[in-house]
mmCIF file of C-alpha atoms in Angstrom:
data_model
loop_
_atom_site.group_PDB
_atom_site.id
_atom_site.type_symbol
_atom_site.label_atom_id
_atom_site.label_comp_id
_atom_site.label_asym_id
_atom_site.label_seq_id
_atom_site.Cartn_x
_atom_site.Cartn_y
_atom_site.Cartn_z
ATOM 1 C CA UNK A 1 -18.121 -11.470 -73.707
ATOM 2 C CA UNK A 2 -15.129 -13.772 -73.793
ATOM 3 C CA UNK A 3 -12.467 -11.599 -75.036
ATOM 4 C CA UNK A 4 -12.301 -8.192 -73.045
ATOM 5 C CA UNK A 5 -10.296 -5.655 -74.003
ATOM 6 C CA UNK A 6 -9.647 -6.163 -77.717
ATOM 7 C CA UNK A 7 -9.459 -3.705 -80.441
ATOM 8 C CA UNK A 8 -12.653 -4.316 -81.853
ATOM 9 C CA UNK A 9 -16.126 -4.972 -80.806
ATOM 10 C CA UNK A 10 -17.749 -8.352 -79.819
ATOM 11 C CA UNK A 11 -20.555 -7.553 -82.404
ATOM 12 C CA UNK A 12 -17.882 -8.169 -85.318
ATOM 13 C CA UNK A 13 -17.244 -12.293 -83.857
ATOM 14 C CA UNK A 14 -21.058 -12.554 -84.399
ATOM 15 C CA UNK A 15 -20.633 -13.371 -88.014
ATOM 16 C CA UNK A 16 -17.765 -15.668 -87.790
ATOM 17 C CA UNK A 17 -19.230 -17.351 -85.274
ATOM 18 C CA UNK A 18 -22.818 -18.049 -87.122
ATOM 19 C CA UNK A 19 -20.795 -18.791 -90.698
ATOM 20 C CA UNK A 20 -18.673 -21.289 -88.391
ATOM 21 C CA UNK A 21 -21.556 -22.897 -85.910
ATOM 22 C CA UNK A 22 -22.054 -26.106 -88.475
ATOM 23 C CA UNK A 23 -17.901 -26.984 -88.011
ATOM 24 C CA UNK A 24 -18.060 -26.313 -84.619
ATOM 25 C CA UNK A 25 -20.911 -28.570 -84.368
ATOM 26 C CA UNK A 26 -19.065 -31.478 -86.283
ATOM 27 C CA UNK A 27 -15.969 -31.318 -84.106
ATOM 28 C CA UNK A 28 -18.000 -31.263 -80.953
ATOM 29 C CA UNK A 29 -19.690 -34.166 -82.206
ATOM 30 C CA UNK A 30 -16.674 -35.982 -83.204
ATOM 31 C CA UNK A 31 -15.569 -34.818 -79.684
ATOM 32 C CA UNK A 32 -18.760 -36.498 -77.860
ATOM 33 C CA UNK A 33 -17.896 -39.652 -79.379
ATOM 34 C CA UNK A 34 -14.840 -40.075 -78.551
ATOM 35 C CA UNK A 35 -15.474 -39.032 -74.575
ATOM 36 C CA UNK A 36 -15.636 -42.242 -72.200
ATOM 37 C CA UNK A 37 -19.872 -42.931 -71.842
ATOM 38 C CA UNK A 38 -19.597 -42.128 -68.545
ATOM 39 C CA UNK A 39 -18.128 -38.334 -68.676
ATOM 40 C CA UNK A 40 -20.119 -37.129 -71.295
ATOM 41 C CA UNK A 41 -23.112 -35.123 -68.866
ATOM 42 C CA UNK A 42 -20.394 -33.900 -66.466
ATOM 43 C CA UNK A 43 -17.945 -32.183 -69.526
ATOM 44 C CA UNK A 44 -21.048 -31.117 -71.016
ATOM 45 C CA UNK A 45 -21.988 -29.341 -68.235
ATOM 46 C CA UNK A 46 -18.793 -27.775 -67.567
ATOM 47 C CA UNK A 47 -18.549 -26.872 -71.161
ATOM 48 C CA UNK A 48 -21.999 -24.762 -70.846
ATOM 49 C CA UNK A 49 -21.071 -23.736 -67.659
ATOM 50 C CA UNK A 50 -17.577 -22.338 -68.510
ATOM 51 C CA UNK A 51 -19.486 -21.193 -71.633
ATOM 52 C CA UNK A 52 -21.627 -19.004 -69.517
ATOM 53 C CA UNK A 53 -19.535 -17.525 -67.198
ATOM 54 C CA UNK A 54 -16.932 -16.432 -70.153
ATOM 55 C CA UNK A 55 -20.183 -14.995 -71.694
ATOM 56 C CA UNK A 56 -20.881 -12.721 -68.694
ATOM 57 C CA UNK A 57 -17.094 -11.356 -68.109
ATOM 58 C CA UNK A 58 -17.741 -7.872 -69.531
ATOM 59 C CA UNK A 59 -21.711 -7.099 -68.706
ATOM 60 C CA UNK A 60 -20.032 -7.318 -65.302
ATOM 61 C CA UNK A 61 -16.648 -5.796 -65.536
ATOM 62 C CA UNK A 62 -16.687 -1.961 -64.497
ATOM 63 C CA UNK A 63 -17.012 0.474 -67.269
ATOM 64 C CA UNK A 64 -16.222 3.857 -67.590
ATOM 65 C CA UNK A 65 -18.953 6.048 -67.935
ATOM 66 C CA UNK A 66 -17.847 9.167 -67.059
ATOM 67 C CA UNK A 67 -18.743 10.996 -70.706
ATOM 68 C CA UNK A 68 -21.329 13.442 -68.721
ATOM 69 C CA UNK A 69 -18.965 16.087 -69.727
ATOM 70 C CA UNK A 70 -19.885 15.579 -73.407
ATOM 71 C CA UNK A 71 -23.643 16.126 -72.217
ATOM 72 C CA UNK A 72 -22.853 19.039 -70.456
ATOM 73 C CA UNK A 73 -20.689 20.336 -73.514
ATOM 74 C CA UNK A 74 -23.768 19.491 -76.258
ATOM 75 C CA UNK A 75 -26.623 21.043 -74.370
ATOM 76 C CA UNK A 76 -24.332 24.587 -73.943
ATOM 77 C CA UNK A 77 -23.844 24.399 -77.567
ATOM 78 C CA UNK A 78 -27.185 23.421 -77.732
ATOM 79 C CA UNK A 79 -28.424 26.609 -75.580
ATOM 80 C CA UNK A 80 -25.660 29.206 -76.962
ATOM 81 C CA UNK A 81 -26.266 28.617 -80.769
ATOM 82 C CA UNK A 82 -29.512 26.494 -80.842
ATOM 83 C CA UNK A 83 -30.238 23.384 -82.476
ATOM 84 C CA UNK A 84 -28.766 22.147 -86.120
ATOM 85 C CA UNK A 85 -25.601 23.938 -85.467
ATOM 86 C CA UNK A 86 -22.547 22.647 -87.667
ATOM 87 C CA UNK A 87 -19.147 22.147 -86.135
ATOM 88 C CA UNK A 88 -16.500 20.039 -85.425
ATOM 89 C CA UNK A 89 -16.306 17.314 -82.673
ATOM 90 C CA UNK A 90 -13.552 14.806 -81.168
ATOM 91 C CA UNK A 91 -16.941 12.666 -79.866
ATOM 92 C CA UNK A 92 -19.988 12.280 -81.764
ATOM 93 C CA UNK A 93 -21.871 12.203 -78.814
ATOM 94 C CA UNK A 94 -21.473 16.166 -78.304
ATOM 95 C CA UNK A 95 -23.542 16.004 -81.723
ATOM 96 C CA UNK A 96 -26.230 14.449 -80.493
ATOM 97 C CA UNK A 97 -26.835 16.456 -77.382
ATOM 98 C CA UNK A 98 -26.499 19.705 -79.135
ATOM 99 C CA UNK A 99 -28.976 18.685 -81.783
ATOM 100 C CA UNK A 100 -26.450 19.399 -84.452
ATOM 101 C CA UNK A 101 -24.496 18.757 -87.123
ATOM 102 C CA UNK A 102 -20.981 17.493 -87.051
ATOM 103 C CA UNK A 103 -17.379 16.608 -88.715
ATOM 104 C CA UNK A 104 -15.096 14.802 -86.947
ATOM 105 C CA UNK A 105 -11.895 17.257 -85.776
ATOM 106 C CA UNK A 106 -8.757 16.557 -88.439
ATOM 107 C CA UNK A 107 -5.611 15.403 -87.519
ATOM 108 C CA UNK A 108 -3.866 18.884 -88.303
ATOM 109 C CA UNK A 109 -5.580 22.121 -87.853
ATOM 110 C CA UNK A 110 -4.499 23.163 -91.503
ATOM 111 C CA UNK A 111 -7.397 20.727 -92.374
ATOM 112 C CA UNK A 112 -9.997 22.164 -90.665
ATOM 113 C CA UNK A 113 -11.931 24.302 -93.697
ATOM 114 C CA UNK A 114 -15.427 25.523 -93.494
ATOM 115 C CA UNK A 115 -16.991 23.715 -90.728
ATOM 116 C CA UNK A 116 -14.392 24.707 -88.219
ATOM 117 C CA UNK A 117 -16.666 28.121 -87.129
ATOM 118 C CA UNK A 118 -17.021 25.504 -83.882
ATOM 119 C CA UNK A 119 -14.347 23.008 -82.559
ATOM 120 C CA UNK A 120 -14.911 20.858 -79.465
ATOM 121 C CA UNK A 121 -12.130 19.285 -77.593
ATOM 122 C CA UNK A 122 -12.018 16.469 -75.918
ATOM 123 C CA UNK A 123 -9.222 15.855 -73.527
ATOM 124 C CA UNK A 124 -8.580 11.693 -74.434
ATOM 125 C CA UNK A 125 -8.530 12.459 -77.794
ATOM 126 C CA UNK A 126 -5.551 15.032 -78.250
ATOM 127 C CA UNK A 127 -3.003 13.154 -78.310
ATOM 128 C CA UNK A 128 -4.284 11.780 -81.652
ATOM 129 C CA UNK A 129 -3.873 15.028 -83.175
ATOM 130 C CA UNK A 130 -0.693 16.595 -84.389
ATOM 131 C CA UNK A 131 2.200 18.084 -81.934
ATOM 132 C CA UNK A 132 1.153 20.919 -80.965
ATOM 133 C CA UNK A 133 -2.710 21.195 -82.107
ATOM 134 C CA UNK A 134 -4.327 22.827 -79.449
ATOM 135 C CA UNK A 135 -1.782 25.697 -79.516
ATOM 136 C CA UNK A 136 -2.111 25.886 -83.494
ATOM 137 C CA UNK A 137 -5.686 26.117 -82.493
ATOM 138 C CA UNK A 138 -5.744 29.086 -80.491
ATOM 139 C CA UNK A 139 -3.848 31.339 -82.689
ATOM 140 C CA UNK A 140 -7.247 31.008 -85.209
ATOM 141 C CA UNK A 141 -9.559 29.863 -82.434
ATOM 142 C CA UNK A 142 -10.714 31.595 -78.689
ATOM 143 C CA UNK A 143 -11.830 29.505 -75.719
ATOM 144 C CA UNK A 144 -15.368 30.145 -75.200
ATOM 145 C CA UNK A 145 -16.768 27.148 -72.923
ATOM 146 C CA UNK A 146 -14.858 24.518 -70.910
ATOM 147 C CA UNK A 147 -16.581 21.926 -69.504
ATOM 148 C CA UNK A 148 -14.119 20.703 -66.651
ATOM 149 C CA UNK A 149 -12.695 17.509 -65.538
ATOM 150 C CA UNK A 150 -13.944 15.818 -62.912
ATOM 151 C CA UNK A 151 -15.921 12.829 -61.798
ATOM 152 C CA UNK A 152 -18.241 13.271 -64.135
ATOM 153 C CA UNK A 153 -16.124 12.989 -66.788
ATOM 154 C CA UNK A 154 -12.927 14.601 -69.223
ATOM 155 C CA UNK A 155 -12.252 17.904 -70.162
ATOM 156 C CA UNK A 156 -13.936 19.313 -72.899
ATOM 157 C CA UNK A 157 -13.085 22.890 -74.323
ATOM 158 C CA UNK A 158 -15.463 24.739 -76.612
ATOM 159 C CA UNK A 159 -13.703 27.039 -79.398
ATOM 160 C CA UNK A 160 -14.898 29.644 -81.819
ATOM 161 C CA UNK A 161 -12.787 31.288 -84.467
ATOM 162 C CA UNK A 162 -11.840 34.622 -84.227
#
């Protein structure tokens, strides 16, 4: 809610926030005391007010949900191999629309070992990888699916080893 864009997700301020509610409640009453009789309602209501509109800044912000590509990418896996197929991912969520198992894709492909029969790419995540990794790739790997990009989402490129 009140802090968009961060590195981490509001659910983590939820603790810290319910360990920290009986402080909070002893300096706002030490605040209430010291505000002139006549101001307390209005700051109150400005408090809750400002209180609620910082709480609805990111239900209402845009987001982007163009991950339809991953969808499109599980179910051909889905399809090609059938369900409960093992193999490695740069997005879970390929796992759960293939119905299968998965490992998340290693930074180098030297690392890749016995799951890599399978490796999904997905275009925001490359650059996370080592120099070079997609080209590593396809001296082991061959292009068998590509999902492309578009507005229903990034790139994703199926590969199978050789």
């Amino acid at each position: 809610g009140l802090a968009v864009g961060l590195p981490f997700d509001d659910r983590f301020a939820l603790a810290s926030l319910i360990a920290l509610a009986p402080f909070i409640g002893l300096g706002m009453l030490g605040l209430w005391d010291r505000l002139p009789a006549e101001r307390r309602v209005r700051i109150g209501q400005i408090a809750c007010l400002l209180l609620i509109v910082g709480c609805a800044v990111k239900p209402f912000t845009p987001r982007d949900h163009r991950r339809l590509t991953l969808l499109d990418a599980g179910r051909w896996i889905k399809e090609t191999f059938g369900p409960g197929k093992r193999f490695l991912t740069m997005d879970r969520r390929v796992e759960h629309y293939a119905d299968g198992w998965t490992e998340r894709v290693p930074p180098r492909v030297d690392q890749i070992g016995k799951w890599g029969e399978l490796v999904v790419i997905y275009d925001p995540y490359v650059d996370r990888h080592e120099p070079g990794f997609e080209d590593k790739l396809r001296e082991a790997y061959t292009l068998v699916h590509l999902v492309p990009k578009g507005p229903r989402g990034h790139e994703v490129r199926i590969y199978v080893a050789k």
